[in-house]
Short mmCIF file of N, CA, C and O in Angstrom, two decimals:
data_model
loop_
_atom_site.label_atom_id
_atom_site.label_comp_id
_atom_site.label_asym_id
_atom_site.label_seq_id
_atom_site.Cartn_x
_atom_site.Cartn_y
_atom_site.Cartn_z
N GLN D 61 -0.23 -19.82 -0.83
CA GLN D 61 0.10 -18.61 -1.57
C GLN D 61 -1.04 -17.61 -1.43
O GLN D 61 -2.21 -17.99 -1.48
N VAL D 62 -0.67 -16.35 -1.25
CA VAL D 62 -1.65 -15.29 -1.11
C VAL D 62 -1.80 -14.57 -2.45
O VAL D 62 -0.81 -14.20 -3.08
N GLN D 63 -3.03 -14.38 -2.85
CA GLN D 63 -3.32 -13.61 -4.05
C GLN D 63 -3.84 -12.24 -3.63
O GLN D 63 -4.68 -12.13 -2.74
N LEU D 64 -3.34 -11.20 -4.28
CA LEU D 64 -3.68 -9.84 -3.94
C LEU D 64 -4.15 -9.11 -5.19
O LEU D 64 -3.62 -9.31 -6.28
N VAL D 65 -5.14 -8.25 -5.02
CA VAL D 65 -5.60 -7.43 -6.13
C VAL D 65 -5.97 -6.05 -5.61
O VAL D 65 -6.73 -5.91 -4.66
N GLU D 66 -5.38 -5.03 -6.24
CA GLU D 66 -5.62 -3.66 -5.84
C GLU D 66 -6.75 -3.05 -6.67
O GLU D 66 -7.01 -3.48 -7.79
N SER D 67 -7.36 -2.02 -6.11
CA SER D 67 -8.37 -1.26 -6.83
C SER D 67 -8.44 0.14 -6.25
O SER D 67 -7.94 0.39 -5.15
N GLY D 68 -9.04 1.05 -6.98
CA GLY D 68 -9.25 2.39 -6.49
C GLY D 68 -8.40 3.47 -7.12
O GLY D 68 -8.59 4.66 -6.83
N GLY D 69 -7.46 3.10 -7.97
CA GLY D 69 -6.62 4.08 -8.61
C GLY D 69 -7.39 4.90 -9.63
O GLY D 69 -8.51 4.57 -10.01
N GLY D 70 -6.76 5.97 -10.09
CA GLY D 70 -7.40 6.82 -11.07
C GLY D 70 -6.63 8.09 -11.32
O GLY D 70 -5.52 8.27 -10.83
N LEU D 71 -7.25 8.98 -12.08
CA LEU D 71 -6.66 10.27 -12.42
C LEU D 71 -7.36 11.35 -11.60
O LEU D 71 -8.58 11.50 -11.67
N VAL D 72 -6.58 12.09 -10.81
CA VAL D 72 -7.13 13.14 -9.97
C VAL D 72 -6.25 14.38 -10.07
O VAL D 72 -5.15 14.34 -10.61
N GLN D 73 -6.75 15.47 -9.53
CA GLN D 73 -6.00 16.71 -9.48
C GLN D 73 -5.28 16.85 -8.15
O GLN D 73 -5.66 16.23 -7.16
N ALA D 74 -4.25 17.65 -8.14
CA ALA D 74 -3.53 17.92 -6.90
C ALA D 74 -4.49 18.42 -5.83
O ALA D 74 -5.35 19.26 -6.10
N GLY D 75 -4.35 17.88 -4.63
CA GLY D 75 -5.23 18.23 -3.54
C GLY D 75 -6.40 17.29 -3.35
O GLY D 75 -7.06 17.33 -2.31
N ASP D 76 -6.66 16.46 -4.34
CA ASP D 76 -7.76 15.50 -4.26
C ASP D 76 -7.39 14.30 -3.39
O ASP D 76 -6.25 14.16 -2.95
N SER D 77 -8.37 13.44 -3.18
CA SER D 77 -8.17 12.25 -2.37
C SER D 77 -8.57 11.00 -3.14
O SER D 77 -9.43 11.05 -4.04
N LEU D 78 -7.95 9.90 -2.81
CA LEU D 78 -8.28 8.59 -3.34
C LEU D 78 -8.15 7.57 -2.21
O LEU D 78 -7.35 7.75 -1.29
N LYS D 79 -8.92 6.51 -2.31
CA LYS D 79 -8.80 5.41 -1.36
C LYS D 79 -8.56 4.12 -2.14
O LYS D 79 -9.40 3.69 -2.91
N LEU D 80 -7.40 3.53 -1.92
CA LEU D 80 -7.04 2.28 -2.56
C LEU D 80 -7.45 1.11 -1.67
O LEU D 80 -7.39 1.20 -0.45
N SER D 81 -7.83 0.02 -2.30
CA SER D 81 -8.16 -1.20 -1.59
C SER D 81 -7.30 -2.34 -2.10
O SER D 81 -6.88 -2.34 -3.26
N CYS D 82 -7.03 -3.29 -1.24
CA CYS D 82 -6.29 -4.48 -1.61
C CYS D 82 -6.95 -5.67 -0.96
O CYS D 82 -6.90 -5.82 0.26
N ALA D 83 -7.57 -6.51 -1.77
CA ALA D 83 -8.24 -7.70 -1.28
C ALA D 83 -7.32 -8.90 -1.37
O ALA D 83 -6.72 -9.14 -2.42
N ALA D 84 -7.21 -9.64 -0.29
CA ALA D 84 -6.35 -10.81 -0.23
C ALA D 84 -7.18 -12.08 -0.22
O ALA D 84 -8.25 -12.14 0.40
N SER D 85 -6.69 -13.09 -0.90
CA SER D 85 -7.34 -14.39 -0.92
C SER D 85 -6.28 -15.48 -0.91
O SER D 85 -5.09 -15.20 -1.01
N GLY D 86 -6.72 -16.72 -0.80
CA GLY D 86 -5.78 -17.82 -0.73
C GLY D 86 -5.36 -18.08 0.70
O GLY D 86 -6.18 -18.02 1.62
N ARG D 87 -4.07 -18.35 0.90
CA ARG D 87 -3.55 -18.68 2.22
C ARG D 87 -3.25 -17.43 3.02
O ARG D 87 -2.10 -17.15 3.35
N THR D 88 -4.29 -16.70 3.34
CA THR D 88 -4.11 -15.43 4.04
C THR D 88 -3.60 -15.59 5.46
O THR D 88 -3.01 -14.67 6.02
N SER D 89 -3.81 -16.76 6.06
CA SER D 89 -3.35 -16.99 7.43
C SER D 89 -1.83 -17.01 7.52
O SER D 89 -1.28 -16.87 8.62
N SER D 90 -1.15 -17.17 6.40
CA SER D 90 0.31 -17.21 6.39
C SER D 90 0.93 -15.81 6.42
O SER D 90 2.12 -15.67 6.69
N SER D 91 0.14 -14.80 6.13
CA SER D 91 0.64 -13.43 6.08
C SER D 91 0.54 -12.77 7.45
O SER D 91 -0.51 -12.80 8.08
N HIS D 92 1.64 -12.17 7.89
CA HIS D 92 1.68 -11.49 9.18
C HIS D 92 1.69 -9.98 9.05
O HIS D 92 1.45 -9.28 10.03
N ALA D 93 1.97 -9.48 7.86
CA ALA D 93 2.01 -8.05 7.64
C ALA D 93 1.71 -7.75 6.17
O ALA D 93 1.95 -8.58 5.29
N MET D 94 1.22 -6.57 5.92
CA MET D 94 0.94 -6.13 4.57
C MET D 94 1.40 -4.69 4.40
O MET D 94 1.50 -3.95 5.38
N GLY D 95 1.67 -4.34 3.16
CA GLY D 95 2.16 -3.00 2.91
C GLY D 95 1.79 -2.49 1.53
O GLY D 95 1.30 -3.23 0.68
N TRP D 96 2.02 -1.20 1.36
CA TRP D 96 1.85 -0.54 0.08
C TRP D 96 3.19 0.00 -0.40
O TRP D 96 3.94 0.61 0.38
N PHE D 97 3.49 -0.23 -1.66
CA PHE D 97 4.67 0.30 -2.31
C PHE D 97 4.22 1.01 -3.58
O PHE D 97 3.11 0.79 -4.06
N ARG D 98 5.08 1.85 -4.13
CA ARG D 98 4.74 2.52 -5.37
C ARG D 98 5.98 2.64 -6.25
O ARG D 98 7.10 2.65 -5.78
N GLN D 99 5.74 2.73 -7.55
CA GLN D 99 6.82 2.83 -8.50
C GLN D 99 6.44 3.77 -9.63
O GLN D 99 5.46 3.54 -10.33
N ALA D 100 7.21 4.83 -9.78
CA ALA D 100 7.01 5.78 -10.87
C ALA D 100 7.85 5.34 -12.06
O ALA D 100 8.84 4.63 -11.91
N PRO D 101 7.49 5.77 -13.28
CA PRO D 101 8.25 5.39 -14.47
C PRO D 101 9.72 5.77 -14.34
O PRO D 101 10.06 6.90 -13.98
N GLY D 102 10.60 4.82 -14.63
CA GLY D 102 12.03 5.07 -14.58
C GLY D 102 12.63 5.11 -13.19
O GLY D 102 13.82 5.42 -13.05
N GLU D 103 11.84 4.83 -12.17
CA GLU D 103 12.32 4.87 -10.80
C GLU D 103 12.15 3.51 -10.13
O GLU D 103 11.43 2.65 -10.61
N GLU D 104 12.84 3.35 -9.02
CA GLU D 104 12.74 2.11 -8.27
C GLU D 104 11.49 2.09 -7.41
O GLU D 104 10.93 3.13 -7.06
N ARG D 105 11.06 0.90 -7.09
CA ARG D 105 9.90 0.75 -6.22
C ARG D 105 10.25 1.24 -4.82
O ARG D 105 11.31 0.93 -4.28
N GLU D 106 9.36 2.03 -4.23
CA GLU D 106 9.62 2.59 -2.92
C GLU D 106 8.51 2.27 -1.93
O GLU D 106 7.34 2.11 -2.30
N PHE D 107 8.88 2.22 -0.68
CA PHE D 107 7.96 1.94 0.41
C PHE D 107 7.02 3.11 0.63
O PHE D 107 7.43 4.27 0.57
N VAL D 108 5.76 2.81 0.90
CA VAL D 108 4.77 3.83 1.20
C VAL D 108 4.25 3.67 2.63
O VAL D 108 4.32 4.60 3.43
N ALA D 109 3.73 2.50 2.95
CA ALA D 109 3.16 2.26 4.27
C ALA D 109 3.04 0.77 4.53
O ALA D 109 2.98 -0.03 3.60
N SER D 110 3.01 0.40 5.80
CA SER D 110 2.84 -1.00 6.16
C SER D 110 1.96 -1.10 7.40
O SER D 110 1.80 -0.13 8.15
N ILE D 111 1.41 -2.29 7.60
CA ILE D 111 0.57 -2.53 8.77
C ILE D 111 0.73 -3.97 9.22
O ILE D 111 0.77 -4.89 8.40
N SER D 112 0.83 -4.16 10.53
CA SER D 112 0.86 -5.50 11.09
C SER D 112 -0.54 -6.07 11.07
O SER D 112 -1.50 -5.39 11.46
N TRP D 113 -0.68 -7.29 10.61
CA TRP D 113 -2.00 -7.88 10.49
C TRP D 113 -2.64 -8.14 11.84
O TRP D 113 -3.86 -8.08 11.96
N THR D 114 -1.84 -8.40 12.86
CA THR D 114 -2.36 -8.75 14.17
C THR D 114 -2.65 -7.54 15.06
O THR D 114 -3.76 -7.40 15.57
N ASP D 115 -1.66 -6.68 15.25
CA ASP D 115 -1.82 -5.57 16.18
C ASP D 115 -2.03 -4.22 15.51
O ASP D 115 -2.12 -3.21 16.21
N THR D 116 -2.07 -4.19 14.20
CA THR D 116 -2.32 -3.00 13.38
C THR D 116 -1.27 -1.90 13.55
O THR D 116 -1.55 -0.73 13.25
N THR D 117 -0.08 -2.25 14.03
CA THR D 117 1.01 -1.28 14.08
C THR D 117 1.31 -0.80 12.67
O THR D 117 1.42 -1.61 11.74
N THR D 118 1.45 0.50 12.50
CA THR D 118 1.64 1.07 11.17
C THR D 118 2.98 1.79 11.05
O THR D 118 3.58 2.20 12.04
N ASP D 119 3.41 1.95 9.81
CA ASP D 119 4.64 2.65 9.49
C ASP D 119 4.42 3.38 8.18
O ASP D 119 3.74 2.86 7.29
N TYR D 120 5.00 4.58 8.05
CA TYR D 120 4.81 5.39 6.86
C TYR D 120 6.12 5.99 6.38
O TYR D 120 6.99 6.34 7.18
N ALA D 121 6.24 6.09 5.08
CA ALA D 121 7.35 6.84 4.51
C ALA D 121 7.19 8.31 4.86
O ALA D 121 6.07 8.81 4.96
N ASP D 122 8.30 9.01 5.03
CA ASP D 122 8.24 10.42 5.39
C ASP D 122 7.46 11.24 4.37
O ASP D 122 6.79 12.21 4.74
N SER D 123 7.53 10.86 3.12
CA SER D 123 6.89 11.63 2.07
C SER D 123 5.36 11.60 2.13
O SER D 123 4.71 12.45 1.53
N VAL D 124 4.80 10.64 2.86
CA VAL D 124 3.34 10.52 2.92
C VAL D 124 2.78 10.68 4.31
O VAL D 124 1.54 10.68 4.47
N LYS D 125 3.62 10.84 5.32
CA LYS D 125 3.14 11.00 6.69
C LYS D 125 2.23 12.22 6.79
O LYS D 125 2.53 13.28 6.28
N GLY D 126 1.10 12.03 7.47
CA GLY D 126 0.14 13.10 7.63
C GLY D 126 -0.84 13.21 6.50
O GLY D 126 -1.85 13.93 6.63
N ARG D 127 -0.58 12.54 5.38
CA ARG D 127 -1.47 12.59 4.23
C ARG D 127 -2.12 11.24 3.94
O ARG D 127 -3.27 11.18 3.52
N PHE D 128 -1.37 10.16 4.13
CA PHE D 128 -1.87 8.82 3.83
C PHE D 128 -2.15 8.06 5.12
O PHE D 128 -1.45 8.24 6.13
N THR D 129 -3.15 7.20 5.08
CA THR D 129 -3.48 6.35 6.22
C THR D 129 -3.71 4.93 5.74
O THR D 129 -4.53 4.70 4.86
N ILE D 130 -2.97 3.99 6.32
CA ILE D 130 -3.16 2.58 6.01
C ILE D 130 -4.04 1.95 7.08
O ILE D 130 -3.91 2.27 8.27
N SER D 131 -4.93 1.08 6.68
CA SER D 131 -5.80 0.41 7.63
C SER D 131 -6.13 -0.98 7.11
O SER D 131 -5.84 -1.30 5.95
N ARG D 132 -6.72 -1.79 7.97
CA ARG D 132 -7.08 -3.14 7.53
C ARG D 132 -8.43 -3.54 8.09
O ARG D 132 -8.86 -3.07 9.15
N ASP D 133 -9.12 -4.38 7.36
CA ASP D 133 -10.36 -5.00 7.80
C ASP D 133 -10.09 -6.49 7.81
O ASP D 133 -10.10 -7.14 6.76
N LYS D 134 -9.83 -7.03 8.99
CA LYS D 134 -9.44 -8.42 9.11
C LYS D 134 -10.52 -9.37 8.61
O LYS D 134 -10.23 -10.38 7.96
N ALA D 135 -11.77 -9.05 8.90
CA ALA D 135 -12.87 -9.90 8.49
C ALA D 135 -12.99 -10.00 6.98
O ALA D 135 -13.40 -11.02 6.44
N LYS D 136 -12.62 -8.94 6.28
CA LYS D 136 -12.70 -8.90 4.83
C LYS D 136 -11.38 -9.24 4.14
O LYS D 136 -11.31 -9.23 2.91
N ASN D 137 -10.34 -9.49 4.92
CA ASN D 137 -9.01 -9.77 4.37
C ASN D 137 -8.60 -8.67 3.40
O ASN D 137 -8.11 -8.93 2.30
N THR D 138 -8.78 -7.46 3.83
CA THR D 138 -8.55 -6.31 2.97
C THR D 138 -7.78 -5.22 3.71
O THR D 138 -8.02 -4.98 4.89
N ILE D 139 -6.86 -4.57 3.00
CA ILE D 139 -6.21 -3.38 3.54
C ILE D 139 -6.55 -2.21 2.63
O ILE D 139 -6.90 -2.39 1.46
N TYR D 140 -6.41 -1.01 3.19
CA TYR D 140 -6.76 0.19 2.47
C TYR D 140 -5.64 1.21 2.59
O TYR D 140 -4.83 1.18 3.52
N LEU D 141 -5.61 2.11 1.65
CA LEU D 141 -4.70 3.24 1.72
C LEU D 141 -5.50 4.49 1.38
O LEU D 141 -5.82 4.73 0.21
N GLN D 142 -5.85 5.24 2.41
CA GLN D 142 -6.54 6.51 2.21
C GLN D 142 -5.49 7.56 1.90
O GLN D 142 -4.60 7.82 2.72
N MET D 143 -5.59 8.18 0.74
CA MET D 143 -4.61 9.16 0.29
C MET D 143 -5.30 10.51 0.18
O MET D 143 -6.19 10.70 -0.65
N ASN D 144 -4.88 11.44 1.02
CA ASN D 144 -5.43 12.79 1.02
C ASN D 144 -4.39 13.79 0.55
O ASN D 144 -3.19 13.55 0.64
N ASN D 145 -4.87 14.93 0.08
CA ASN D 145 -3.99 16.00 -0.38
C ASN D 145 -2.92 15.47 -1.33
O ASN D 145 -1.73 15.71 -1.15
N LEU D 146 -3.36 14.78 -2.35
CA LEU D 146 -2.43 14.18 -3.30
C LEU D 146 -1.62 15.23 -4.04
O LEU D 146 -2.10 16.32 -4.33
N GLU D 147 -0.39 14.86 -4.35
CA GLU D 147 0.54 15.73 -5.05
C GLU D 147 0.99 15.05 -6.33
O GLU D 147 0.94 13.82 -6.44
N PRO D 148 1.44 15.83 -7.33
CA PRO D 148 1.94 15.20 -8.56
C PRO D 148 3.04 14.18 -8.30
O PRO D 148 3.16 13.20 -9.05
N GLU D 149 3.83 14.39 -7.26
CA GLU D 149 4.90 13.46 -6.91
C GLU D 149 4.38 12.11 -6.45
O GLU D 149 5.14 11.15 -6.36
N ASP D 150 3.09 12.03 -6.15
CA ASP D 150 2.49 10.76 -5.75
C ASP D 150 2.13 9.89 -6.95
O ASP D 150 1.71 8.75 -6.77
N THR D 151 2.26 10.42 -8.15
CA THR D 151 1.94 9.67 -9.35
C THR D 151 2.83 8.44 -9.47
O THR D 151 4.05 8.55 -9.46
N ALA D 152 2.21 7.28 -9.56
CA ALA D 152 2.95 6.02 -9.61
C ALA D 152 1.96 4.87 -9.73
O ALA D 152 0.75 5.06 -9.58
N ILE D 153 2.49 3.70 -9.99
CA ILE D 153 1.71 2.48 -9.85
C ILE D 153 1.84 2.05 -8.39
O ILE D 153 2.95 1.93 -7.88
N TYR D 154 0.72 1.82 -7.75
CA TYR D 154 0.71 1.43 -6.35
C TYR D 154 0.48 -0.07 -6.24
O TYR D 154 -0.47 -0.61 -6.82
N PHE D 155 1.36 -0.72 -5.49
CA PHE D 155 1.31 -2.16 -5.32
C PHE D 155 1.00 -2.53 -3.88
O PHE D 155 1.54 -1.93 -2.95
N CYS D 156 0.18 -3.52 -3.71
CA CYS D 156 -0.09 -4.12 -2.42
C CYS D 156 0.81 -5.34 -2.26
O CYS D 156 1.07 -6.06 -3.23
N ALA D 157 1.32 -5.56 -1.05
CA ALA D 157 2.21 -6.68 -0.80
C ALA D 157 1.92 -7.33 0.54
O ALA D 157 1.46 -6.66 1.47
N ALA D 158 2.22 -8.61 0.63
CA ALA D 158 2.03 -9.37 1.87
C ALA D 158 3.33 -10.04 2.26
O ALA D 158 4.07 -10.53 1.40
N SER D 159 3.59 -10.08 3.57
CA SER D 159 4.81 -10.66 4.10
C SER D 159 4.49 -11.79 5.07
O SER D 159 3.51 -11.73 5.80
N LEU D 160 5.34 -12.80 5.07
CA LEU D 160 5.20 -13.89 6.03
C LEU D 160 5.77 -13.51 7.39
O LEU D 160 5.52 -14.19 8.37
N ASP D 161 6.53 -12.43 7.44
CA ASP D 161 7.17 -11.97 8.65
C ASP D 161 6.56 -10.63 9.06
O ASP D 161 5.54 -10.20 8.53
N ARG D 162 7.21 -9.95 9.99
CA ARG D 162 6.72 -8.66 10.45
C ARG D 162 6.91 -7.60 9.36
O ARG D 162 7.71 -7.78 8.44
N ALA D 163 6.20 -6.52 9.50
CA ALA D 163 6.25 -5.46 8.52
C ALA D 163 7.62 -4.79 8.49
O ALA D 163 8.22 -4.51 9.53
N THR D 164 8.11 -4.54 7.28
CA THR D 164 9.35 -3.81 7.09
C THR D 164 9.16 -2.80 5.97
O THR D 164 8.10 -2.73 5.35
N ARG D 165 10.23 -2.03 5.70
CA ARG D 165 10.19 -1.06 4.62
C ARG D 165 10.86 -1.57 3.36
O ARG D 165 10.96 -0.82 2.38
N SER D 166 11.31 -2.81 3.37
CA SER D 166 12.04 -3.36 2.24
C SER D 166 11.16 -4.26 1.40
O SER D 166 10.53 -5.19 1.92
N SER D 167 11.13 -4.02 0.10
CA SER D 167 10.30 -4.81 -0.79
C SER D 167 10.70 -6.27 -0.85
O SER D 167 9.86 -7.14 -1.10
N VAL D 168 11.98 -6.57 -0.59
CA VAL D 168 12.45 -7.95 -0.66
C VAL D 168 11.88 -8.81 0.45
O VAL D 168 11.96 -10.04 0.39
N ASP D 169 11.32 -8.20 1.48
CA ASP D 169 10.75 -8.94 2.60
C ASP D 169 9.30 -9.34 2.35
O ASP D 169 8.70 -10.00 3.19
N TYR D 170 8.76 -8.95 1.22
CA TYR D 170 7.38 -9.27 0.88
C TYR D 170 7.35 -10.29 -0.24
O TYR D 170 7.94 -10.07 -1.30
N GLY D 171 6.65 -11.37 -0.02
CA GLY D 171 6.66 -12.47 -0.97
C GLY D 171 5.50 -12.51 -1.94
O GLY D 171 5.56 -13.21 -2.95
N SER D 172 4.44 -11.79 -1.64
CA SER D 172 3.25 -11.77 -2.50
C SER D 172 2.94 -10.34 -2.91
O SER D 172 2.99 -9.43 -2.07
N TRP D 173 2.61 -10.17 -4.17
CA TRP D 173 2.34 -8.84 -4.72
C TRP D 173 1.11 -8.84 -5.60
O TRP D 173 0.83 -9.81 -6.30
N GLY D 174 0.38 -7.74 -5.56
CA GLY D 174 -0.71 -7.56 -6.49
C GLY D 174 -0.20 -7.00 -7.79
O GLY D 174 0.97 -6.61 -7.91
N PRO D 175 -1.05 -6.92 -8.81
CA PRO D 175 -0.62 -6.41 -10.12
C PRO D 175 -0.45 -4.89 -10.17
O PRO D 175 0.14 -4.38 -11.13
N GLY D 176 -0.96 -4.18 -9.19
CA GLY D 176 -0.80 -2.74 -9.13
C GLY D 176 -2.00 -1.99 -9.66
O GLY D 176 -2.78 -2.51 -10.46
N THR D 177 -2.14 -0.76 -9.21
CA THR D 177 -3.17 0.13 -9.71
C THR D 177 -2.56 1.51 -9.92
O THR D 177 -1.79 1.99 -9.09
N GLN D 178 -2.89 2.14 -11.04
CA GLN D 178 -2.27 3.40 -11.41
C GLN D 178 -2.93 4.57 -10.71
O GLN D 178 -4.16 4.70 -10.71
N VAL D 179 -2.11 5.43 -10.13
CA VAL D 179 -2.56 6.68 -9.55
C VAL D 179 -1.85 7.81 -10.27
O VAL D 179 -0.61 7.85 -10.30
N THR D 180 -2.60 8.70 -10.88
CA THR D 180 -2.03 9.83 -11.59
C THR D 180 -2.60 11.12 -11.01
O THR D 180 -3.81 11.29 -10.94
N VAL D 181 -1.71 12.01 -10.61
CA VAL D 181 -2.11 13.28 -10.00
C VAL D 181 -1.62 14.41 -10.89
O VAL D 181 -0.41 14.59 -11.08
N SER D 182 -2.54 15.18 -11.41
CA SER D 182 -2.19 16.30 -12.27
C SER D 182 -2.08 17.58 -11.44
O SER D 182 -2.78 17.76 -10.44
N SER D 183 -1.23 18.49 -11.88
CA SER D 183 -1.03 19.74 -11.17
C SER D 183 -1.98 20.81 -11.67
O SER D 183 -2.65 20.65 -12.70
#
């Protein structure tokens, strides 16, 4: 089982930047892909970005393309989400997830989740 913990969230103004981190521990060798999802109050959890653990192939939701960058540090078992030019619409709890299979945009394909970190963007 993979344990995940996010960090780096906070309260920022529109246009600011944040960098989220997700540290993985446990049976990390079982995970082939990792991703970031977010959930705003009263809304469903949505895909943000994913990365293949082996070849670093990335995928982004249209709403964050050009603003967010997902990356990984294999030696540290950590992935990151660099968020630039944040908008109020980015306000949500951000979750890190790990998959035993290849990266997808569906939350049901990820078996391990972190507790989340709050990102709040004021206008």
